[in-house]
XYZ file of C-alpha atoms in Angstrom:
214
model
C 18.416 -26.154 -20.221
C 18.344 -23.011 -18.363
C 15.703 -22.448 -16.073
C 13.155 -19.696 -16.294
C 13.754 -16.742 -14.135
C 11.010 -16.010 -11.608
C 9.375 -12.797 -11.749
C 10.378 -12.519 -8.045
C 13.816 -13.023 -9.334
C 13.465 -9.350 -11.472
C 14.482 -5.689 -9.804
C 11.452 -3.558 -9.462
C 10.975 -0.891 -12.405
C 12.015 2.824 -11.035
C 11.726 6.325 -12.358
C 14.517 8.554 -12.677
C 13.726 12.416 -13.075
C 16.685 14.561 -13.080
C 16.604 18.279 -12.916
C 13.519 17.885 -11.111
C 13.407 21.781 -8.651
C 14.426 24.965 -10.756
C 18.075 26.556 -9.865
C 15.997 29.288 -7.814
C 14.129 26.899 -5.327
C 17.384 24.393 -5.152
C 19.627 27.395 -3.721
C 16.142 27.879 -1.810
C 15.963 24.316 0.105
C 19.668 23.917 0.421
C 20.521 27.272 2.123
C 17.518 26.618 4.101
C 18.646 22.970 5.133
C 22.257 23.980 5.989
C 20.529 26.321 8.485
C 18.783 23.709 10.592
C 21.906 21.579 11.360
C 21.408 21.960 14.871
C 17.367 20.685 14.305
C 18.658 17.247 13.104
C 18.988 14.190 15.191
C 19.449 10.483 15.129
C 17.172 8.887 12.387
C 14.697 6.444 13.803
C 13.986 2.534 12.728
C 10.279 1.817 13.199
C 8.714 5.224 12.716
C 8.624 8.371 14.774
C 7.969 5.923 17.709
C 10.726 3.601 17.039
C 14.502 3.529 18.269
C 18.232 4.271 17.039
C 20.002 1.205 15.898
C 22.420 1.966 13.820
C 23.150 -2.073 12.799
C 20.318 -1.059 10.784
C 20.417 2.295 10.193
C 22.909 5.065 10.318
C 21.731 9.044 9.449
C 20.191 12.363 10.918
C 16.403 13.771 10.250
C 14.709 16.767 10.900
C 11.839 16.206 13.038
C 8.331 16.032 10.863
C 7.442 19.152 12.873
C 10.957 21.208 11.401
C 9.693 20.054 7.907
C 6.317 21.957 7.792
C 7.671 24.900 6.055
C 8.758 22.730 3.103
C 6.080 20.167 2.838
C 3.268 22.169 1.058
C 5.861 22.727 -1.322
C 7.527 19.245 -1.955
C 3.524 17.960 -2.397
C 2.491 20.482 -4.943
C 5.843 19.549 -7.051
C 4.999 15.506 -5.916
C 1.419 15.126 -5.886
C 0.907 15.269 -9.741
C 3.204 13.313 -10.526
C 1.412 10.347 -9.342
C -0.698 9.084 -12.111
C 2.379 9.005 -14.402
C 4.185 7.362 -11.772
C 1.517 4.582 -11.268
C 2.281 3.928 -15.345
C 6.001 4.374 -15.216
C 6.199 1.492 -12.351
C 2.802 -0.984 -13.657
C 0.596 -0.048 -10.536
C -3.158 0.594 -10.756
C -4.084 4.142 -10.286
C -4.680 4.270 -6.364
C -6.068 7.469 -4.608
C -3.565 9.084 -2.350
C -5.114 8.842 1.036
C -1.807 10.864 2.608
C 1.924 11.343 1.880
C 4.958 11.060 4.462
C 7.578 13.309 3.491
C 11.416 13.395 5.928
C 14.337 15.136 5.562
C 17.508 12.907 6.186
C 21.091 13.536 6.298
C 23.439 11.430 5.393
C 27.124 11.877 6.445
C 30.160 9.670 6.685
C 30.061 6.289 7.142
C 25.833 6.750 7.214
C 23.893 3.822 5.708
C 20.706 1.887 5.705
C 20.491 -2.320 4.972
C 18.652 -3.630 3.034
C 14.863 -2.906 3.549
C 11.129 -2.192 2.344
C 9.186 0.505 3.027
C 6.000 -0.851 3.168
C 4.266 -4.153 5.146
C 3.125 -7.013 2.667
C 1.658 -9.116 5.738
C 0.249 -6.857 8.460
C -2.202 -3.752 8.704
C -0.483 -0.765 10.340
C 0.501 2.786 9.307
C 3.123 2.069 6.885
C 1.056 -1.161 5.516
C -0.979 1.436 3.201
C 2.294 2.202 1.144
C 2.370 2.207 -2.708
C 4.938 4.076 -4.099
C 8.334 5.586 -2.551
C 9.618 8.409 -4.013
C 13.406 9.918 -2.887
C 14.822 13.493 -3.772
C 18.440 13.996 -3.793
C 20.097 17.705 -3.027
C 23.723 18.553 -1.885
C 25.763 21.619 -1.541
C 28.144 22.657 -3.918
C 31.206 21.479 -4.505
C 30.127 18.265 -3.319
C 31.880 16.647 -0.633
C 30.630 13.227 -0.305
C 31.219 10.201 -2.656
C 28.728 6.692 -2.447
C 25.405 6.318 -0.816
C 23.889 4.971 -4.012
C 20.767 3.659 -4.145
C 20.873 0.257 -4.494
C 17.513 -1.803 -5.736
C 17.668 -5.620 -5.101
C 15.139 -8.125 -6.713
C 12.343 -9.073 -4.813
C 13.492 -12.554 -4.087
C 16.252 -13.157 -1.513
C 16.911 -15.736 -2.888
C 17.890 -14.396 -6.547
C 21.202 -15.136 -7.927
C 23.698 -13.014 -5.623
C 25.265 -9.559 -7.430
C 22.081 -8.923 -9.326
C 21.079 -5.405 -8.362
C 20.886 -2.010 -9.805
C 22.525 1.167 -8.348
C 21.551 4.363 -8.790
C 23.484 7.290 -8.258
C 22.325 10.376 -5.319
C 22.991 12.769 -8.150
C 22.540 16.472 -7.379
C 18.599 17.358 -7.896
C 17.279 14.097 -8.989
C 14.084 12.170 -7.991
C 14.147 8.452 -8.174
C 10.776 6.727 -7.344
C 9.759 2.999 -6.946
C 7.548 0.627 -5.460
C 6.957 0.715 -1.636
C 7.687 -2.847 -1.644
C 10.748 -3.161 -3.770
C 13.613 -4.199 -1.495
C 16.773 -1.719 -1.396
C 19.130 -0.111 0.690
C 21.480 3.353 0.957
C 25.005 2.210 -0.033
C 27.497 3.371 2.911
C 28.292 7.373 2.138
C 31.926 8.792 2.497
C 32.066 12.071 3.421
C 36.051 12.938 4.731
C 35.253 16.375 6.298
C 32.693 14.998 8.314
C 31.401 18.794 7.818
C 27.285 19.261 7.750
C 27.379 20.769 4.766
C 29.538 18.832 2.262
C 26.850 15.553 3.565
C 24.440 13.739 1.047
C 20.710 15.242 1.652
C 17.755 13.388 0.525
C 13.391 14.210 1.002
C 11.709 11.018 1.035
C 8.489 10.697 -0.001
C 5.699 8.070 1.029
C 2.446 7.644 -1.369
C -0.097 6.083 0.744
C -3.573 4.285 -0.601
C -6.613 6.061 0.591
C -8.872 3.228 2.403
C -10.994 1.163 0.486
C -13.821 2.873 1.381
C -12.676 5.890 -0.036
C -10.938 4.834 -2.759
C -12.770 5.300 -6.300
């Protein structure tokens, strides 16, 4: 008799939107990104008070500060997305207290292990966390390969290989739960070059406080 699979045991649901900026504002953000190579450095773990450890992490950001141009943009195209979102993935219908948004870089050999974005046992800034939404862009031709998105069940314990990958492909959001466990697949990018590197906007929906929330 075969056991019954736990629903810890499952991948978390995820919505995939492709063709998600018109042609016009795509040639927007990327010539705009490829100018602001020299604004990028080593991505953080922990937050914008953290520390480089690339055991755990490997990329470039912009600093939040470099992103302000772009961010009233990226949340009028994000924002109303969310109630569909919250049915796509089976969450209750939260009110958005505030959104993170980043701009990373990912270039040869760049990663990030397995993770989650959100806390599940502590109060803090990132405990407030529902859904995580990630926006891929790239220059054209492409010159990277890998740095899929790979979603893992929620148990570590699940049977080992089950996992779902999904592809970085060129003007695609993918969203999920905050506190669905995955990880960026190592990228491979043999010019090494800025622009031929894997680009990605990630998103953070937060829940407004329960004494705002309605």
């Amino acid at each position: 008799m075969t056991a019954a699979s736990s629903p810890l045991d499952r991948i978390a649901p995820y919505v995939v939107r492709d063709d998600f900026l018109s042609a016009d504002d795509l040639r927007m953000l990327i010539a705009w990104t490829l100018a602001r190579e020299a604004d990028f450095a080593n991505t953080l773990v922990g937050g914008p008070h953290g520390r480089v450890d690339t055991a755990i992490r490997a990329s470039r950001s912009l600093p939040p500060k470099s992103f302000v141009p772009q961010r009233a943009f990226f949340l009028d195209h994000l924002l109303p997305l969310v109630p569909d979102l919250c049915t796509a993935l089976g969450l209750q219908p939260f009110t958005v207290g505030r959104v993170q948004l980043g701009l990373v870089c990912h270039n040869d050999g760049d990663y990030y292990r397995r993770h989650i974005d959100t806390s599940v046992t502590t109060t803090g800034p990132v405990a407030t966390r529902m859904i995580s939404a990630v926006y891929y862009f790239h220059a054209e031709p492409k010159g990277f390969s890998g740095g899929e998105l790979r979603l893992h069940p929620f148990s570590p314990r699940a049977r080992t290989g089950a996992f779902t990958d999904l592809a970085p492909a060129q003007n695609r959001l993918i969203a999920f739960p905050s506190w669905a466990p995955h990880e960026v697949m190592p990228v491979s990018c043999p010019s090494g070059g800025f622009a031929a590197a894997r680009f990605s906007v990630n998103c953070w929906f937060h829940r407004a406080p329960p004494e705002t929330d309605q």
